């Protein structure tokens, strides 16, 4: 039935291929359905394997969730958690009368099962590190769950947006390859109708959703990896919305029937400057690069304006950002720094000091055009300072072993709490641990501030600690932060004015204006 | 064709081929494991995806152990092989599903796409080839031949994008991708057919040049042979000559070609499935390869190898039937 409606809609839209007067889709045939194009597909729909860990999973709910302003609000919990025991015990009262979409009641046992399964050694979940602070989870009666932490961890509540799986289904099968990974059942606003891998995920509204039945009855995510194909299908009326790179999003600017949304993000691109390398480990070189690269040009040319200059992991428009840590672009100042530190320009225009040439390789991930552009721009700016950077590309397998010595163009960013990015990026004990602290950054005052910020939930005190961290990055920029990238979405205007959340580096299913599709008006 | 089929020789050929397939498959699967183990891709990194970028080393090591990729290559291959022979193809890491299920869900769609495209390419290719061969050097022949050479040079994914632009975007007559309308919840035959037209058409067109050129050449040469020229001289009608004599000996090379085109077809399908978001086996193959998903990769390679071997077998069988002089001693 809905298929016919969507076809009718697609045909109507296609028939209006003449100059669009904004009425395409005005027929109400498919007004209760939305079809969006996404670029990434989850590997699994099981929360036990990491699906939806940052919230907005559509099929499931977490204990908590984020509103449009990224503030936590209760979901499966009836209220925000009570934190006791100096921040080591979190107690959640659960919402009453919630049922999974198969009719089974949701209880505290499901919460315990979910967290315990994720933490289990045998579960192949690559995000379980995020729950490192958890000592154990216990159910007190059907409606209360208590988390005991190993150490006080202020941002812990942010982690409890992860979706809760039904024990009565998931406990009966192999967690890594059972049918639950492709045919999930949850408490969320939508039920999965069909997941045709590599093609689309089809959802229908859950009529008994505790938050009220969504008005958008049919919601589909079409998986289209190729940017051009996605734009084409959006233009042909097959899609109502899509995520697009800047150059393609611009082609819809004059289309009266479509709106473009630029979602702000914590998604940064940076260059790691490993401490173990004689050149990149030198503070003068680091500071010269920090002030001698033209971030604004990168935003204007590479991102076509859809982004911001980055001076640290925290975007300049975030309340956590430390005012005054912006760096002016100043080539003369950068050259002066290098001259004073004894880096002298040679005949070939490259500086040397004590027989060491100011030269190092910079790696980026093969095939990632955005990173390639950033890397090339960085190298050409460095050249003007007399620093010779050789840009090379490789897969992570090639880059990994070289990370202690060579610079890497990396990306990351998690908006929910400053701890999530900064602890991994800067904590000296995590140097060389997987992809954490790729610069082998090592500063005692930063270590102390990072630990202090975790252990208190006093906002002002945490701000002070993160101010310390951001100021330390001015004095010794072990990473050159380049840009924060906006994510662009183009959506049919018939859905009215939509919102976007601040988005992380990962493109989950949840990002984009459809983060709250359950609240859209049909 | 009312002659009795030579069942005996045909059965012997088939038996020989099956015997030959066993060591080939064993070597191929081992090859897959060896190449995958030697590849620069790390299965654990692939499994973890972006989550792996913030995972602790301990977490990654645990994954490595759970996925069993820390064990030596030969042991892993042997385990896979013995359980596969018992009917258990193992679990696919990248799909988070049993391998049998991955293949079961997808194979049908790929076969449908490839078979449709292949049949269309054979029919249209033969027709165009014969038309071109009838009067070599005529404007029609030149048009068909140059079209074939042009298509030969066009990559299938480019043809695919072109087709999407023209038929879905400009004309709005056909859906641009997927198996069913985006958002439809059921898989109806009508929908699948309308979604099949573009990908199958593109795949057929990408396979077309070979058939056209081969048929044209084969039929052309046959028309120049003495018996055919004699028939012409005796005043037999053009059609009788063409279909009674030339086509039969002229399409022989095409018959052998059909089997040998299977590998090309597989790679073509890979690209076309990707462009059209067709939920077939091709997309899974790419994922399995780049994420070093041993079990799935090995199973898919066995499938592809079987398809190629079967293609060769069918070609020899058809050739033997069409030309009794060749016989079945392959």
PDB file of C-alpha atoms in Angstrom, chain A residues 135-288:
ATOM      1  CA  UNK A 135      32.218  -2.269  38.041  1.00  0.00           C
ATOM      2  CA  UNK A 136      28.821  -3.963  37.991  1.00  0.00           C
ATOM      3  CA  UNK A 137      25.127  -3.431  37.281  1.00  0.00           C
ATOM      4  CA  UNK A 138      22.405  -4.679  39.592  1.00  0.00           C
ATOM      5  CA  UNK A 139      18.626  -4.819  39.429  1.00  0.00           C
ATOM      6  CA  UNK A 140      16.700  -3.810  42.534  1.00  0.00           C
ATOM      7  CA  UNK A 141      13.183  -5.036  41.942  1.00  0.00           C
ATOM      8  CA  UNK A 142      11.599  -4.635  38.522  1.00  0.00           C
ATOM      9  CA  UNK A 143      11.866  -0.871  38.373  1.00  0.00           C
ATOM     10  CA  UNK A 144      15.300   0.115  39.658  1.00  0.00           C
ATOM     11  CA  UNK A 145      18.787  -0.335  38.253  1.00  0.00           C
ATOM     12  CA  UNK A 146      21.993   0.546  40.070  1.00  0.00           C
ATOM     13  CA  UNK A 147      25.372   1.019  38.404  1.00  0.00           C
ATOM     14  CA  UNK A 148      28.462   0.729  40.598  1.00  0.00           C
ATOM     15  CA  UNK A 149      31.537   2.406  39.095  1.00  0.00           C
ATOM     16  CA  UNK A 150      35.199   1.584  39.659  1.00  0.00           C
ATOM     17  CA  UNK A 151      36.008   5.278  40.012  1.00  0.00           C
ATOM     18  CA  UNK A 152      34.003   8.507  40.031  1.00  0.00           C
ATOM     19  CA  UNK A 153      33.219   9.226  36.376  1.00  0.00           C
ATOM     20  CA  UNK A 154      31.285  12.448  35.845  1.00  0.00           C
ATOM     21  CA  UNK A 155      30.145  11.873  32.253  1.00  0.00           C
ATOM     22  CA  UNK A 156      28.833   8.362  32.964  1.00  0.00           C
ATOM     23  CA  UNK A 157      25.184   9.333  32.514  1.00  0.00           C
ATOM     24  CA  UNK A 158      26.011  10.260  28.889  1.00  0.00           C
ATOM     25  CA  UNK A 159      26.903   6.620  28.262  1.00  0.00           C
ATOM     26  CA  UNK A 160      23.491   5.410  29.373  1.00  0.00           C
ATOM     27  CA  UNK A 161      21.847   6.573  26.147  1.00  0.00           C
ATOM     28  CA  UNK A 162      22.860   3.199  24.738  1.00  0.00           C
ATOM     29  CA  UNK A 163      19.903   1.075  23.673  1.00  0.00           C
ATOM     30  CA  UNK A 164      18.405  -1.652  25.845  1.00  0.00           C
ATOM     31  CA  UNK A 165      17.928  -5.094  24.294  1.00  0.00           C
ATOM     32  CA  UNK A 166      15.211  -7.583  25.315  1.00  0.00           C
ATOM     33  CA  UNK A 167      16.660 -10.371  27.422  1.00  0.00           C
ATOM     34  CA  UNK A 168      13.851 -12.789  26.518  1.00  0.00           C
ATOM     35  CA  UNK A 169      14.973 -12.754  22.872  1.00  0.00           C
ATOM     36  CA  UNK A 170      18.663 -11.902  22.795  1.00  0.00           C
ATOM     37  CA  UNK A 171      19.722 -14.142  25.659  1.00  0.00           C
ATOM     38  CA  UNK A 172      18.601 -17.236  23.762  1.00  0.00           C
ATOM     39  CA  UNK A 173      21.045 -16.916  20.862  1.00  0.00           C
ATOM     40  CA  UNK A 174      24.655 -16.346  19.896  1.00  0.00           C
ATOM     41  CA  UNK A 175      25.280 -12.688  20.605  1.00  0.00           C
ATOM     42  CA  UNK A 176      27.728 -12.274  17.713  1.00  0.00           C
ATOM     43  CA  UNK A 177      25.801 -13.878  14.874  1.00  0.00           C
ATOM     44  CA  UNK A 178      22.269 -14.669  16.048  1.00  0.00           C
ATOM     45  CA  UNK A 179      19.177 -13.468  14.226  1.00  0.00           C
ATOM     46  CA  UNK A 180      18.786 -10.608  16.712  1.00  0.00           C
ATOM     47  CA  UNK A 181      21.654  -8.786  14.958  1.00  0.00           C
ATOM     48  CA  UNK A 182      19.521  -8.459  11.813  1.00  0.00           C
ATOM     49  CA  UNK A 183      15.970  -8.728  13.165  1.00  0.00           C
ATOM     50  CA  UNK A 184      16.001  -6.648  16.331  1.00  0.00           C
ATOM     51  CA  UNK A 185      13.086  -6.054  18.679  1.00  0.00           C
ATOM     52  CA  UNK A 186      13.080  -3.027  20.959  1.00  0.00           C
ATOM     53  CA  UNK A 187      10.941  -0.538  22.835  1.00  0.00           C
ATOM     54  CA  UNK A 188      11.589   2.350  20.451  1.00  0.00           C
ATOM     55  CA  UNK A 189       9.324   4.563  18.325  1.00  0.00           C
ATOM     56  CA  UNK A 190       9.838   2.396  15.235  1.00  0.00           C
ATOM     57  CA  UNK A 191       9.822  -1.293  14.465  1.00  0.00           C
ATOM     58  CA  UNK A 192      12.081  -2.774  11.827  1.00  0.00           C
ATOM     59  CA  UNK A 193      10.048  -4.132   8.922  1.00  0.00           C
ATOM     60  CA  UNK A 194      12.878  -5.152   6.661  1.00  0.00           C
ATOM     61  CA  UNK A 195      16.609  -4.731   6.450  1.00  0.00           C
ATOM     62  CA  UNK A 196      17.904  -5.510   3.018  1.00  0.00           C
ATOM     63  CA  UNK A 197      21.633  -5.119   3.554  1.00  0.00           C
ATOM     64  CA  UNK A 198      23.303  -2.699   1.211  1.00  0.00           C
ATOM     65  CA  UNK A 199      19.921  -1.474   0.002  1.00  0.00           C
ATOM     66  CA  UNK A 200      17.596  -0.165   2.653  1.00  0.00           C
ATOM     67  CA  UNK A 201      16.242  -0.279   6.177  1.00  0.00           C
ATOM     68  CA  UNK A 202      12.465  -0.050   6.354  1.00  0.00           C
ATOM     69  CA  UNK A 203      10.771   0.973   9.577  1.00  0.00           C
ATOM     70  CA  UNK A 204       7.133   1.323  10.583  1.00  0.00           C
ATOM     71  CA  UNK A 205       5.767   3.288  13.504  1.00  0.00           C
ATOM     72  CA  UNK A 206       5.353   1.372  16.747  1.00  0.00           C
ATOM     73  CA  UNK A 207       1.631   1.927  17.567  1.00  0.00           C
ATOM     74  CA  UNK A 208       2.144   1.247  21.261  1.00  0.00           C
ATOM     75  CA  UNK A 209       5.213   3.464  21.710  1.00  0.00           C
ATOM     76  CA  UNK A 210       5.300   4.851  25.242  1.00  0.00           C
ATOM     77  CA  UNK A 211       6.064   8.296  23.854  1.00  0.00           C
ATOM     78  CA  UNK A 212       3.001   8.225  21.586  1.00  0.00           C
ATOM     79  CA  UNK A 213       2.713   6.813  18.078  1.00  0.00           C
ATOM     80  CA  UNK A 214       4.902   8.698  15.550  1.00  0.00           C
ATOM     81  CA  UNK A 215       3.007  10.592  12.819  1.00  0.00           C
ATOM     82  CA  UNK A 216       5.477   9.506  10.176  1.00  0.00           C
ATOM     83  CA  UNK A 217       4.084   6.009   9.803  1.00  0.00           C
ATOM     84  CA  UNK A 218       6.640   4.659   7.335  1.00  0.00           C
ATOM     85  CA  UNK A 219      10.270   5.592   7.588  1.00  0.00           C
ATOM     86  CA  UNK A 220      12.921   4.235   5.226  1.00  0.00           C
ATOM     87  CA  UNK A 221      16.656   4.703   5.081  1.00  0.00           C
ATOM     88  CA  UNK A 222      18.078   3.912   1.677  1.00  0.00           C
ATOM     89  CA  UNK A 223      21.739   2.943   1.844  1.00  0.00           C
ATOM     90  CA  UNK A 224      23.532   4.652  -1.036  1.00  0.00           C
ATOM     91  CA  UNK A 225      27.278   4.822  -0.602  1.00  0.00           C
ATOM     92  CA  UNK A 226      28.014   6.832  -3.737  1.00  0.00           C
ATOM     93  CA  UNK A 227      27.493  10.562  -3.253  1.00  0.00           C
ATOM     94  CA  UNK A 228      26.537  11.182  -6.884  1.00  0.00           C
ATOM     95  CA  UNK A 229      23.979   8.393  -6.960  1.00  0.00           C
ATOM     96  CA  UNK A 230      22.478   9.671  -3.718  1.00  0.00           C
ATOM     97  CA  UNK A 231      22.136  13.187  -5.123  1.00  0.00           C
ATOM     98  CA  UNK A 232      20.651  11.785  -8.316  1.00  0.00           C
ATOM     99  CA  UNK A 233      18.025   9.789  -6.463  1.00  0.00           C
ATOM    100  CA  UNK A 234      17.168  12.788  -4.317  1.00  0.00           C
ATOM    101  CA  UNK A 235      16.677  14.838  -7.464  1.00  0.00           C
ATOM    102  CA  UNK A 236      14.516  12.163  -9.080  1.00  0.00           C
ATOM    103  CA  UNK A 237      12.096  12.285  -6.164  1.00  0.00           C
ATOM    104  CA  UNK A 238      12.962   8.797  -5.015  1.00  0.00           C
ATOM    105  CA  UNK A 239      14.283  10.215  -1.739  1.00  0.00           C
ATOM    106  CA  UNK A 240      12.798  12.879   0.528  1.00  0.00           C
ATOM    107  CA  UNK A 241      16.143  13.730   2.075  1.00  0.00           C
ATOM    108  CA  UNK A 242      19.812  12.807   2.027  1.00  0.00           C
ATOM    109  CA  UNK A 243      23.201  13.560   3.472  1.00  0.00           C
ATOM    110  CA  UNK A 244      25.446  15.185   0.860  1.00  0.00           C
ATOM    111  CA  UNK A 245      28.970  16.559   0.587  1.00  0.00           C
ATOM    112  CA  UNK A 246      29.223  20.372   0.230  1.00  0.00           C
ATOM    113  CA  UNK A 247      29.688  20.470  -3.543  1.00  0.00           C
ATOM    114  CA  UNK A 248      26.548  18.394  -4.196  1.00  0.00           C
ATOM    115  CA  UNK A 249      24.439  20.012  -1.491  1.00  0.00           C
ATOM    116  CA  UNK A 250      25.055  23.329  -3.234  1.00  0.00           C
ATOM    117  CA  UNK A 251      23.327  22.071  -6.392  1.00  0.00           C
ATOM    118  CA  UNK A 252      20.037  22.031  -4.447  1.00  0.00           C
ATOM    119  CA  UNK A 253      20.382  25.610  -3.207  1.00  0.00           C
ATOM    120  CA  UNK A 254      18.014  26.966  -5.864  1.00  0.00           C
ATOM    121  CA  UNK A 255      15.511  24.129  -5.523  1.00  0.00           C
ATOM    122  CA  UNK A 256      12.485  25.707  -3.867  1.00  0.00           C
ATOM    123  CA  UNK A 257      11.091  22.362  -2.804  1.00  0.00           C
ATOM    124  CA  UNK A 258      14.128  21.395  -0.735  1.00  0.00           C
ATOM    125  CA  UNK A 259      15.757  22.754   2.390  1.00  0.00           C
ATOM    126  CA  UNK A 260      19.422  22.427   3.273  1.00  0.00           C
ATOM    127  CA  UNK A 261      20.383  21.871   6.901  1.00  0.00           C
ATOM    128  CA  UNK A 262      23.960  22.279   8.102  1.00  0.00           C
ATOM    129  CA  UNK A 263      24.409  20.261  11.262  1.00  0.00           C
ATOM    130  CA  UNK A 264      27.116  21.601  13.534  1.00  0.00           C
ATOM    131  CA  UNK A 265      29.483  18.915  14.675  1.00  0.00           C
ATOM    132  CA  UNK A 266      32.392  18.001  16.875  1.00  0.00           C
ATOM    133  CA  UNK A 267      33.844  16.255  13.825  1.00  0.00           C
ATOM    134  CA  UNK A 268      37.413  17.538  13.637  1.00  0.00           C
ATOM    135  CA  UNK A 269      40.370  16.973  11.348  1.00  0.00           C
ATOM    136  CA  UNK A 270      43.822  17.288  12.875  1.00  0.00           C
ATOM    137  CA  UNK A 271      47.460  16.442  12.294  1.00  0.00           C
ATOM    138  CA  UNK A 272      49.185  14.340  14.945  1.00  0.00           C
ATOM    139  CA  UNK A 273      52.702  15.524  15.789  1.00  0.00           C
ATOM    140  CA  UNK A 274      54.361  12.580  17.562  1.00  0.00           C
ATOM    141  CA  UNK A 275      56.553  13.443  20.524  1.00  0.00           C
ATOM    142  CA  UNK A 276      58.998  10.698  19.568  1.00  0.00           C
ATOM    143  CA  UNK A 277      60.034  12.401  16.327  1.00  0.00           C
ATOM    144  CA  UNK A 278      62.883  14.948  16.599  1.00  0.00           C
ATOM    145  CA  UNK A 279      61.042  17.370  14.329  1.00  0.00           C
ATOM    146  CA  UNK A 280      57.364  16.962  15.220  1.00  0.00           C
ATOM    147  CA  UNK A 281      58.219  16.592  18.899  1.00  0.00           C
ATOM    148  CA  UNK A 282      59.876  20.023  18.948  1.00  0.00           C
ATOM    149  CA  UNK A 283      57.742  22.697  20.591  1.00  0.00           C
ATOM    150  CA  UNK A 284      58.925  25.462  18.268  1.00  0.00           C
ATOM    151  CA  UNK A 285      57.985  23.437  15.177  1.00  0.00           C
ATOM    152  CA  UNK A 286      54.619  22.587  16.712  1.00  0.00           C
ATOM    153  CA  UNK A 287      53.861  26.195  17.578  1.00  0.00           C
ATOM    154  CA  UNK A 288      55.032  27.464  14.209  1.00  0.00           C
TER     155      UNK A 288
END
